[in-house]
Amino acid sequence: MCCVCVCVCVCAGVFPALPGQMQRPLASSYPSLQPVYQNVSGMQTQMQMQTHPSLASLSLQSQPPEALRVINLLQERSLLPAGSVPPPVPCLPQDLQKLSCSPEVFRCTLTSIPQTQSLLNKAKLPLGLLLHPFKDLSQLPVVTSSNIVRCRSCRTYINPFVTFLDARRWKCNLCHRVNDVPEEFMYNPVSRLYGAPHKRPEVQNATIEFIAPSEYMLRPPQPAVYLFILDVSHNAVETGYLDVFCQTLLESLDSLPGDTRTKIGFITFDSTIHFYNLQEGLSQPQMLIVSDIDDVFLPTPDSLLVNLSESKELVQDLLASLPQMFGQTMETQSALGPALQAAFKLLSPTGGRMSVFQTQLPTIGIGALKPREEPSHRANAKVTFCLVPITDLFSLALSLNISKCCGLCLWKLTIDLSSPPEGCISRYSAGSVYFYPSYHKQHSPPQTERLQKDLKRYLTRKIGFEAVMRIRCTKGLSIHTFHGNFFVRSTDLLSLANVNPDAGFAVQMSIEENLLDLQTVSFQAALLYTSSKGERRIRVHTLCLPVVTSLSDIFAGADVQAITALLASMAVDRCVTASLSDARDSLINAAIDTLASYRSSVLTVPQPGLLTPACLRLLPLYILALLKHKAFRTSGGRLDERVFAMFQLKQQPLAFLLMMVHPGLYRVDQLTDEGALNINDRMIPQPRALQLSVEKLSRDAAFLMDCGTVMYLWVGRNCSPVFLTQVLGADSYADVPLNMIQLPELDTAQSSRLRAFVDWLRERRPFHAVLHVIRDESPLKTEFMQNMIEDLSESALSYYEFLLHLQQQISK
Ligand SMILES: *[C@@H]1O[C@H](CO)[C@@H](O)[C@H](O)[C@H]1NC(C)=O
Ligand SMILES: *[C@@H]1O[C@H](CO)[C@@H](O)[C@H](O)[C@H]1NC(C)=O
Ligand SMILES: *[C@@H]1O[C@H](CO)[C@@H](O)[C@H](O)[C@H]1NC(C)=O
Ligand SMILES: *[C@@H]1O[C@H](CO)[C@@H](O)[C@H](O)[C@H]1NC(C)=O
Ligand SMILES: [Zn+2]
């Protein structure tokens, strides 16, 4: 079992709420200050300079008119923002903006919240939150406190949006209960001043982390435990992945997050299960084979998960010899189910992370599967079988309670065209799914590069164990649906056996009770986890948004990126509960409904054309991009790729999701330092993002397309010889190799500019993007062209046709 956030119940009668209490300025109401820490001169200054924003002072500044500038999409074509960075989040009222969480961590589809559900219904915009709660942050205030201050009524953590009635009492921004300020909180450890609770870091930072006292633990924090479950059947060994895995883990062994308690273990499987005794003192690792897969037992339960620092040499020995040990294997069966069963037995006492490497379907023992994709079922078939719990393997994982104790990450290196992805296990255990279709070490060097880099990140990135995340919001709002990889424990509580810094979540919200008399509402996400160093920590993010009563204010605050991400998650669910065509319709209807509502309810003067407010100008384009995305496109594609694409839409944080949905296209043969970013004396060119249309290409230039996990450098037939020689090191167009995946490090300004740009793009994401240099003859040209979202394709409308279609539907 995971640790649960233990709430300390205190009888509410002891601290009576003071509902009728008027809000008074802080300066006039310091009744009795303890003399102990008192520094009178310091305090007086503080009182005069009191800057804490009382919510009363949060005047709703009128939204910038730019957000509502009317745009006729049929006429205005250059919609993409200048520069290569995505457009900024809509403006919040300044007071809130200053205090709120970074939009990269926590944001809402509507930055102005409708007062009532009926207003929301009328706007036809989705209401929801996008979270990247465990994101790597360069600055994170960490507070150690024996008494974490929370609302006695709703358990909200004190945050920048609470109101201090006076130095002794604060009013919760979620439930409005008045709470006492505990004595310890009067002292500010940062400024070392007494009597200024509003200056505490908890009240200054909307993202904060607490080191939790013991009441936040059900049991002592467990060590970091890593269990690797490796497919060693003939099929698997033949792909060569085992070399890559062993090499990468060997190199990363010292950087696995953890401390001296960290434990590690390995299980390999083909038709039988193999365990490895790595107990300190042995001269070499001992392999133990269990061939009774119907009744798997642990041969030496105490020496299979070992102290990494004590057994490091044995682990290194094992990793060095594993690839050869199975080099000659002729075993073709896969007993993945029984291997998982064994893994669970091993991990259930402590929890931890299971990393499963799989190249084929489980064929024998519990959980064996038959290929399910009939040729006639391709693409258009319902994708129900994976995303809902009906696969045998998934039920197995559930019945084994795997998701309750450990994170399960699936590395799928499939070479089986017809395999249904089993990622559903991961979905319910806060794991991740990685997918390298047709992986082969020799035949596909780009895949190997990706596997290596992704694996390195996976092994060394931060990890939290035994996590739960609770999302609280102002009374009246409620959580409708969660999207992401987790296990829903109750209406607002998610159980995450592991949490990693690369996972995103989406939450759909509804307005259950009108938000009358409220100027603002707040959302708070609290993630309780055990760090790899065995500390129980709580990371808290708080977002506060204004409540508005007019449709135009709602529209003015629409965040088109967040809306797109939420719609994408909702459409994936739609594929599962209904069908692909339903999901596609729901996306198209979202665009139609929103623009129709805008036209009928916000625009006062009738105008011709397809009109949007400026802040939503990219909505039809993003919707079309989703319709052409691997997850939702109608034509072709392998089923496992489609399902994986759906996982991506559900598990990627917003910024990365957008990269995958709407690739960036840049002309790169004439990069200059003009407008370049200067990062640590590195000049990063910032070419303008272009529309995704063949029209934008020209034969005498070169273009970079960034699709998230892959980049293409398309070189035009008449591209300048200077670029060819100085950047690609090729004498002529025909000389550009067809399978080039690396830019040569040439000592020219053009070469370093392009490499700086590519490196910079790559650094901005947690997964690896392979770069393919392509020209007209390249086999990958089709893939490149498929991303030209604005163009007509065999099975899909061009952007302009799509706009006409929307217009037609709206004027019906
Ligand atoms: C009291 O506060 C003032 C103003 O912040 C500061 O200059 C002074 O050093 C403080 N005195 C003590 C004893 O901390
Ligand atoms: C926390 O808040 C303080 C005061 O507003 C600010 O100076 C500091 O940069 C914040 N820290 C982070 C990590 O945002
Ligand atoms: C693991 O090994 C290290 C190094 O020998 C030791 O300091 C530590 O106490 C061990 N941990 C446990 C839990 O045995
Ligand atoms: C899974 O958990 C349930 C409820 O906690 C329990 O009844 C069941 O026996 C568990 N199954 C296994 C295989 O441990
Ligand atoms: Zn409260």
Short mmCIF file of N, CA and C in Angstrom, two decimals, residues 302-433:
data_model
loop_
_atom_site.label_atom_id
_atom_site.label_comp_id
_atom_site.label_asym_id
_atom_site.label_seq_id
_atom_site.Cartn_x
_atom_site.Cartn_y
_atom_site.Cartn_z
N ASP A 302 15.52 -13.17 -0.45
CA ASP A 302 16.25 -12.09 0.20
C ASP A 302 17.45 -11.59 -0.59
N SER A 303 17.81 -12.30 -1.63
CA SER A 303 19.04 -11.87 -2.31
C SER A 303 18.78 -11.48 -3.76
N LEU A 304 17.50 -11.23 -4.09
CA LEU A 304 17.18 -10.86 -5.47
C LEU A 304 17.11 -9.35 -5.65
N LEU A 305 16.72 -8.67 -4.58
CA LEU A 305 16.77 -7.20 -4.60
C LEU A 305 17.88 -6.84 -3.63
N VAL A 306 18.93 -6.24 -4.13
CA VAL A 306 20.10 -6.06 -3.28
C VAL A 306 20.47 -4.59 -3.13
N ASN A 307 21.20 -4.33 -2.07
CA ASN A 307 21.73 -2.99 -1.81
C ASN A 307 22.72 -2.65 -2.93
N LEU A 308 22.38 -1.62 -3.68
CA LEU A 308 23.20 -1.29 -4.87
C LEU A 308 24.63 -0.96 -4.50
N SER A 309 24.83 -0.22 -3.42
CA SER A 309 26.22 0.14 -3.13
C SER A 309 27.02 -1.09 -2.69
N GLU A 310 26.37 -2.00 -1.99
CA GLU A 310 27.11 -3.19 -1.55
C GLU A 310 27.39 -4.15 -2.71
N SER A 311 26.41 -4.26 -3.61
CA SER A 311 26.55 -5.29 -4.65
C SER A 311 26.91 -4.71 -6.00
N LYS A 312 27.44 -3.50 -6.00
CA LYS A 312 27.65 -2.84 -7.29
C LYS A 312 28.48 -3.67 -8.26
N GLU A 313 29.53 -4.31 -7.74
CA GLU A 313 30.40 -5.05 -8.67
C GLU A 313 29.67 -6.23 -9.29
N LEU A 314 28.84 -6.88 -8.49
CA LEU A 314 28.07 -8.01 -9.05
C LEU A 314 27.10 -7.52 -10.10
N VAL A 315 26.50 -6.36 -9.83
CA VAL A 315 25.56 -5.80 -10.80
C VAL A 315 26.31 -5.46 -12.09
N GLN A 316 27.49 -4.88 -11.94
CA GLN A 316 28.28 -4.55 -13.13
C GLN A 316 28.66 -5.82 -13.90
N ASP A 317 29.04 -6.85 -13.18
CA ASP A 317 29.35 -8.14 -13.82
C ASP A 317 28.17 -8.64 -14.62
N LEU A 318 27.02 -8.58 -13.97
CA LEU A 318 25.82 -9.11 -14.62
C LEU A 318 25.53 -8.33 -15.91
N LEU A 319 25.59 -7.00 -15.82
CA LEU A 319 25.27 -6.19 -17.00
C LEU A 319 26.29 -6.43 -18.11
N ALA A 320 27.53 -6.69 -17.72
CA ALA A 320 28.55 -6.92 -18.75
C ALA A 320 28.33 -8.26 -19.43
N SER A 321 27.75 -9.21 -18.71
CA SER A 321 27.66 -10.54 -19.32
C SER A 321 26.28 -10.92 -19.87
N LEU A 322 25.26 -10.19 -19.47
CA LEU A 322 23.90 -10.56 -19.91
C LEU A 322 23.76 -10.74 -21.43
N PRO A 323 24.22 -9.78 -22.25
CA PRO A 323 24.00 -9.93 -23.69
C PRO A 323 24.59 -11.24 -24.24
N GLN A 324 25.79 -11.62 -23.76
CA GLN A 324 26.38 -12.87 -24.25
C GLN A 324 25.64 -14.09 -23.72
N MET A 325 25.19 -14.00 -22.48
CA MET A 325 24.55 -15.17 -21.87
C MET A 325 23.42 -15.70 -22.73
N PHE A 326 22.73 -14.77 -23.40
CA PHE A 326 21.57 -15.21 -24.18
C PHE A 326 21.83 -15.11 -25.69
N GLY A 327 23.10 -14.85 -26.03
CA GLY A 327 23.45 -14.63 -27.43
C GLY A 327 22.99 -15.74 -28.37
N GLN A 328 23.02 -16.98 -27.88
CA GLN A 328 22.71 -18.10 -28.77
C GLN A 328 21.31 -18.67 -28.57
N THR A 329 20.49 -17.96 -27.83
CA THR A 329 19.21 -18.57 -27.44
C THR A 329 18.32 -18.87 -28.63
N MET A 330 17.57 -19.99 -28.54
CA MET A 330 16.61 -20.33 -29.58
C MET A 330 15.20 -20.29 -29.01
N GLU A 331 15.08 -19.85 -27.78
CA GLU A 331 13.77 -19.76 -27.13
C GLU A 331 12.93 -18.69 -27.81
N THR A 332 11.72 -19.04 -28.22
CA THR A 332 10.91 -18.01 -28.87
C THR A 332 9.72 -17.58 -28.01
N GLN A 333 9.48 -18.33 -26.91
CA GLN A 333 8.30 -18.02 -26.11
C GLN A 333 8.54 -16.83 -25.18
N SER A 334 7.41 -16.26 -24.75
CA SER A 334 7.50 -15.14 -23.83
C SER A 334 6.55 -15.34 -22.66
N ALA A 335 7.12 -15.55 -21.49
CA ALA A 335 6.30 -15.73 -20.28
C ALA A 335 6.27 -14.42 -19.49
N LEU A 336 5.82 -13.39 -20.14
CA LEU A 336 5.81 -12.07 -19.48
C LEU A 336 4.88 -12.04 -18.27
N GLY A 337 3.71 -12.68 -18.40
CA GLY A 337 2.74 -12.67 -17.29
C GLY A 337 3.35 -13.23 -16.02
N PRO A 338 3.87 -14.45 -16.07
CA PRO A 338 4.49 -15.01 -14.87
C PRO A 338 5.67 -14.16 -14.37
N ALA A 339 6.40 -13.55 -15.30
CA ALA A 339 7.52 -12.70 -14.87
C ALA A 339 6.99 -11.52 -14.07
N LEU A 340 5.87 -10.97 -14.51
CA LEU A 340 5.27 -9.86 -13.76
C LEU A 340 4.79 -10.31 -12.40
N GLN A 341 4.25 -11.53 -12.40
CA GLN A 341 3.79 -12.09 -11.13
C GLN A 341 4.94 -12.17 -10.12
N ALA A 342 6.07 -12.67 -10.62
CA ALA A 342 7.25 -12.79 -9.75
C ALA A 342 7.72 -11.40 -9.32
N ALA A 343 7.72 -10.48 -10.28
CA ALA A 343 8.19 -9.13 -9.98
C ALA A 343 7.34 -8.52 -8.89
N PHE A 344 6.06 -8.77 -8.98
CA PHE A 344 5.17 -8.20 -7.98
C PHE A 344 5.48 -8.76 -6.60
N LYS A 345 5.71 -10.08 -6.56
CA LYS A 345 6.04 -10.69 -5.26
C LYS A 345 7.27 -10.03 -4.66
N LEU A 346 8.20 -9.73 -5.55
CA LEU A 346 9.45 -9.16 -5.10
C LEU A 346 9.29 -7.72 -4.61
N LEU A 347 8.45 -6.97 -5.30
CA LEU A 347 8.36 -5.55 -5.00
C LEU A 347 7.28 -5.16 -4.00
N SER A 348 6.29 -6.05 -3.82
CA SER A 348 5.15 -5.57 -3.04
C SER A 348 5.48 -5.10 -1.63
N PRO A 349 6.49 -5.68 -0.96
CA PRO A 349 6.75 -5.16 0.39
C PRO A 349 7.22 -3.71 0.40
N THR A 350 7.99 -3.31 -0.59
CA THR A 350 8.58 -1.97 -0.55
C THR A 350 7.98 -1.01 -1.55
N GLY A 351 7.37 -1.50 -2.61
CA GLY A 351 7.03 -0.64 -3.73
C GLY A 351 8.30 -0.38 -4.52
N GLY A 352 8.23 0.51 -5.49
CA GLY A 352 9.41 0.77 -6.30
C GLY A 352 9.00 0.92 -7.75
N ARG A 353 9.97 0.76 -8.63
CA ARG A 353 9.65 0.90 -10.05
C ARG A 353 10.03 -0.36 -10.81
N MET A 354 9.09 -0.85 -11.59
CA MET A 354 9.33 -1.98 -12.48
C MET A 354 9.54 -1.43 -13.87
N SER A 355 10.62 -1.81 -14.51
CA SER A 355 10.81 -1.39 -15.89
C SER A 355 10.81 -2.65 -16.75
N VAL A 356 9.82 -2.77 -17.59
CA VAL A 356 9.66 -3.99 -18.38
C VAL A 356 10.09 -3.71 -19.82
N PHE A 357 10.99 -4.55 -20.32
CA PHE A 357 11.42 -4.43 -21.71
C PHE A 357 10.86 -5.61 -22.46
N GLN A 358 10.11 -5.29 -23.50
CA GLN A 358 9.34 -6.34 -24.14
C GLN A 358 9.45 -6.19 -25.65
N THR A 359 9.64 -7.30 -26.34
CA THR A 359 9.70 -7.20 -27.79
C THR A 359 8.59 -7.99 -28.47
N GLN A 360 7.89 -8.79 -27.72
CA GLN A 360 6.81 -9.54 -28.35
C GLN A 360 5.69 -9.79 -27.36
N LEU A 361 4.59 -10.27 -27.87
CA LEU A 361 3.44 -10.55 -27.02
C LEU A 361 3.77 -11.65 -26.04
N PRO A 362 3.19 -11.59 -24.86
CA PRO A 362 3.33 -12.74 -23.97
C PRO A 362 2.62 -13.94 -24.60
N THR A 363 3.32 -15.07 -24.72
CA THR A 363 2.72 -16.21 -25.43
C THR A 363 2.33 -17.34 -24.51
N ILE A 364 2.98 -17.45 -23.35
CA ILE A 364 2.62 -18.56 -22.48
C ILE A 364 2.44 -18.11 -21.04
N GLY A 365 1.77 -18.97 -20.29
CA GLY A 365 1.54 -18.67 -18.88
C GLY A 365 0.41 -17.67 -18.73
N ILE A 366 0.23 -17.27 -17.51
CA ILE A 366 -0.84 -16.32 -17.21
C ILE A 366 -0.65 -15.06 -18.06
N GLY A 367 -1.73 -14.54 -18.59
CA GLY A 367 -1.65 -13.29 -19.35
C GLY A 367 -1.26 -13.45 -20.81
N ALA A 368 -1.13 -14.70 -21.30
CA ALA A 368 -0.75 -14.88 -22.71
C ALA A 368 -1.81 -14.26 -23.61
N LEU A 369 -1.36 -13.64 -24.68
CA LEU A 369 -2.28 -12.94 -25.58
C LEU A 369 -2.17 -13.50 -26.98
N LYS A 370 -3.23 -13.32 -27.70
CA LYS A 370 -3.21 -13.63 -29.13
C LYS A 370 -3.21 -12.29 -29.86
N PRO A 371 -2.54 -12.25 -31.00
CA PRO A 371 -2.62 -11.01 -31.77
C PRO A 371 -4.07 -10.69 -32.08
N ARG A 372 -4.44 -9.43 -31.98
CA ARG A 372 -5.85 -9.12 -32.15
C ARG A 372 -6.15 -8.28 -33.36
N GLU A 373 -5.14 -7.71 -33.94
CA GLU A 373 -5.47 -6.80 -35.03
C GLU A 373 -5.70 -7.58 -36.31
N GLU A 374 -6.91 -7.72 -36.69
CA GLU A 374 -7.21 -8.34 -37.97
C GLU A 374 -6.93 -7.28 -39.02
N PRO A 375 -6.52 -7.71 -40.22
CA PRO A 375 -6.22 -6.71 -41.25
C PRO A 375 -7.39 -5.76 -41.48
N SER A 376 -8.60 -6.30 -41.42
CA SER A 376 -9.75 -5.45 -41.70
C SER A 376 -10.03 -4.46 -40.58
N HIS A 377 -9.36 -4.66 -39.46
CA HIS A 377 -9.64 -3.79 -38.32
C HIS A 377 -8.73 -2.59 -38.24
N ARG A 378 -7.82 -2.51 -39.18
CA ARG A 378 -6.85 -1.42 -39.10
C ARG A 378 -7.49 -0.06 -38.94
N ALA A 379 -6.81 0.80 -38.34
CA ALA A 379 -7.10 2.23 -38.33
C ALA A 379 -8.50 2.60 -37.88
N ASN A 380 -9.49 2.15 -38.62
CA ASN A 380 -10.83 2.62 -38.27
C ASN A 380 -11.46 1.86 -37.12
N ALA A 381 -10.86 0.74 -36.81
CA ALA A 381 -11.46 -0.09 -35.77
C ALA A 381 -11.53 0.69 -34.46
N LYS A 382 -12.42 0.28 -33.63
CA LYS A 382 -12.45 0.88 -32.30
C LYS A 382 -11.17 0.50 -31.59
N VAL A 383 -10.61 1.41 -30.88
CA VAL A 383 -9.38 1.05 -30.18
C VAL A 383 -9.68 0.72 -28.73
N THR A 384 -10.79 0.12 -28.53
CA THR A 384 -11.21 -0.16 -27.17
C THR A 384 -10.30 -1.13 -26.45
N PHE A 385 -9.70 -2.06 -27.19
CA PHE A 385 -9.08 -3.16 -26.49
C PHE A 385 -7.91 -2.78 -25.62
N CYS A 386 -7.29 -1.68 -25.92
CA CYS A 386 -6.15 -1.41 -25.06
C CYS A 386 -6.42 -0.40 -23.98
N LEU A 387 -7.14 0.62 -24.32
CA LEU A 387 -7.25 1.70 -23.36
C LEU A 387 -8.24 1.42 -22.26
N VAL A 388 -9.04 0.40 -22.41
CA VAL A 388 -9.90 0.04 -21.30
C VAL A 388 -9.45 -1.31 -20.77
N PRO A 389 -9.76 -1.57 -19.54
CA PRO A 389 -9.19 -2.76 -18.91
C PRO A 389 -9.79 -4.07 -19.39
N ILE A 390 -9.58 -4.43 -20.63
CA ILE A 390 -10.08 -5.73 -21.02
C ILE A 390 -8.99 -6.68 -21.49
N THR A 391 -7.77 -6.20 -21.61
CA THR A 391 -6.78 -7.20 -22.01
C THR A 391 -6.47 -8.08 -20.82
N ASP A 392 -6.11 -9.27 -21.15
CA ASP A 392 -5.82 -10.23 -20.09
C ASP A 392 -4.65 -9.73 -19.24
N LEU A 393 -3.68 -9.17 -19.93
CA LEU A 393 -2.50 -8.74 -19.20
C LEU A 393 -2.82 -7.62 -18.24
N PHE A 394 -3.70 -6.76 -18.70
CA PHE A 394 -4.09 -5.66 -17.84
C PHE A 394 -4.84 -6.17 -16.62
N SER A 395 -5.79 -7.07 -16.88
CA SER A 395 -6.53 -7.60 -15.73
C SER A 395 -5.56 -8.29 -14.79
N LEU A 396 -4.59 -8.92 -15.39
CA LEU A 396 -3.58 -9.59 -14.58
C LEU A 396 -2.88 -8.57 -13.66
N ALA A 397 -2.44 -7.48 -14.26
CA ALA A 397 -1.74 -6.48 -13.48
C ALA A 397 -2.63 -5.94 -12.37
N LEU A 398 -3.90 -5.77 -12.72
CA LEU A 398 -4.84 -5.28 -11.71
C LEU A 398 -5.03 -6.30 -10.61
N SER A 399 -5.23 -7.56 -11.00
CA SER A 399 -5.51 -8.57 -9.99
C SER A 399 -4.27 -8.79 -9.13
N LEU A 400 -3.11 -8.51 -9.70
CA LEU A 400 -1.89 -8.63 -8.92
C LEU A 400 -1.67 -7.39 -8.05
N ASN A 401 -2.54 -6.43 -8.20
CA ASN A 401 -2.42 -5.18 -7.43
C ASN A 401 -1.14 -4.46 -7.76
N ILE A 402 -0.61 -4.69 -8.95
CA ILE A 402 0.67 -4.08 -9.29
C ILE A 402 0.61 -2.57 -9.15
N SER A 403 -0.47 -2.00 -9.63
CA SER A 403 -0.51 -0.54 -9.65
C SER A 403 -0.58 0.07 -8.26
N LYS A 404 -0.93 -0.77 -7.29
CA LYS A 404 -1.01 -0.20 -5.95
C LYS A 404 0.37 -0.03 -5.34
N CYS A 405 1.33 -0.80 -5.80
CA CYS A 405 2.60 -0.73 -5.10
C CYS A 405 3.72 -0.20 -5.94
N CYS A 406 3.65 -0.35 -7.25
CA CYS A 406 4.83 0.10 -7.97
C CYS A 406 4.46 0.67 -9.32
N GLY A 407 5.32 1.52 -9.77
CA GLY A 407 5.15 2.09 -11.09
C GLY A 407 5.64 1.08 -12.10
N LEU A 408 4.93 0.96 -13.19
CA LEU A 408 5.34 0.00 -14.18
C LEU A 408 5.59 0.75 -15.48
N CYS A 409 6.79 0.68 -15.97
CA CYS A 409 7.10 1.38 -17.21
C CYS A 409 7.37 0.34 -18.27
N LEU A 410 6.76 0.55 -19.39
CA LEU A 410 6.84 -0.44 -20.43
C LEU A 410 7.69 0.11 -21.57
N TRP A 411 8.76 -0.60 -21.87
CA TRP A 411 9.59 -0.24 -23.02
C TRP A 411 9.27 -1.25 -24.09
N LYS A 412 8.57 -0.79 -25.07
CA LYS A 412 8.09 -1.71 -26.07
C LYS A 412 8.94 -1.55 -27.31
N LEU A 413 9.62 -2.64 -27.67
CA LEU A 413 10.50 -2.60 -28.83
C LEU A 413 9.92 -3.60 -29.79
N THR A 414 8.74 -3.31 -30.27
CA THR A 414 8.00 -4.37 -30.92
C THR A 414 8.54 -4.65 -32.30
N ILE A 415 8.52 -5.90 -32.66
CA ILE A 415 8.78 -6.21 -34.05
C ILE A 415 7.61 -7.06 -34.53
N ASP A 416 6.56 -7.02 -33.77
CA ASP A 416 5.39 -7.80 -34.12
C ASP A 416 4.34 -6.82 -34.62
N LEU A 417 4.12 -6.86 -35.93
CA LEU A 417 3.25 -5.89 -36.55
C LEU A 417 1.86 -5.84 -35.95
N SER A 418 1.41 -6.97 -35.46
CA SER A 418 0.00 -7.00 -35.10
C SER A 418 -0.22 -6.99 -33.61
N SER A 419 0.78 -6.55 -32.86
CA SER A 419 0.56 -6.66 -31.42
C SER A 419 -0.27 -5.51 -30.88
N PRO A 420 -1.22 -5.83 -30.03
CA PRO A 420 -1.94 -4.74 -29.37
C PRO A 420 -1.07 -4.22 -28.24
N PRO A 421 -0.95 -2.95 -28.08
CA PRO A 421 -0.09 -2.45 -27.02
C PRO A 421 -0.70 -2.75 -25.65
N GLU A 422 0.15 -3.14 -24.75
CA GLU A 422 -0.36 -3.49 -23.42
C GLU A 422 -0.21 -2.34 -22.47
N GLY A 423 -0.02 -1.16 -23.02
CA GLY A 423 0.28 0.00 -22.18
C GLY A 423 -0.75 0.30 -21.14
N CYS A 424 -1.92 -0.30 -21.28
CA CYS A 424 -2.96 -0.02 -20.31
C CYS A 424 -2.50 -0.31 -18.89
N ILE A 425 -1.58 -1.23 -18.73
CA ILE A 425 -1.10 -1.49 -17.38
C ILE A 425 -0.46 -0.21 -16.87
N SER A 426 0.38 0.34 -17.70
CA SER A 426 1.08 1.53 -17.25
C SER A 426 0.11 2.65 -16.96
N ARG A 427 -0.93 2.71 -17.76
CA ARG A 427 -1.86 3.81 -17.57
C ARG A 427 -2.38 3.84 -16.15
N TYR A 428 -2.56 2.67 -15.59
CA TYR A 428 -3.17 2.65 -14.26
C TYR A 428 -2.15 2.55 -13.15
N SER A 429 -0.89 2.66 -13.46
CA SER A 429 0.06 2.56 -12.37
C SER A 429 1.08 3.68 -12.45
N ALA A 430 0.70 4.77 -13.07
CA ALA A 430 1.56 5.93 -13.10
C ALA A 430 2.91 5.62 -13.71
N GLY A 431 2.91 4.80 -14.70
CA GLY A 431 4.17 4.50 -15.37
C GLY A 431 4.23 5.28 -16.65
N SER A 432 5.12 4.85 -17.51
CA SER A 432 5.17 5.49 -18.81
C SER A 432 5.27 4.39 -19.85
N VAL A 433 4.91 4.73 -21.05
CA VAL A 433 5.05 3.79 -22.15
C VAL A 433 6.05 4.37 -23.13
#
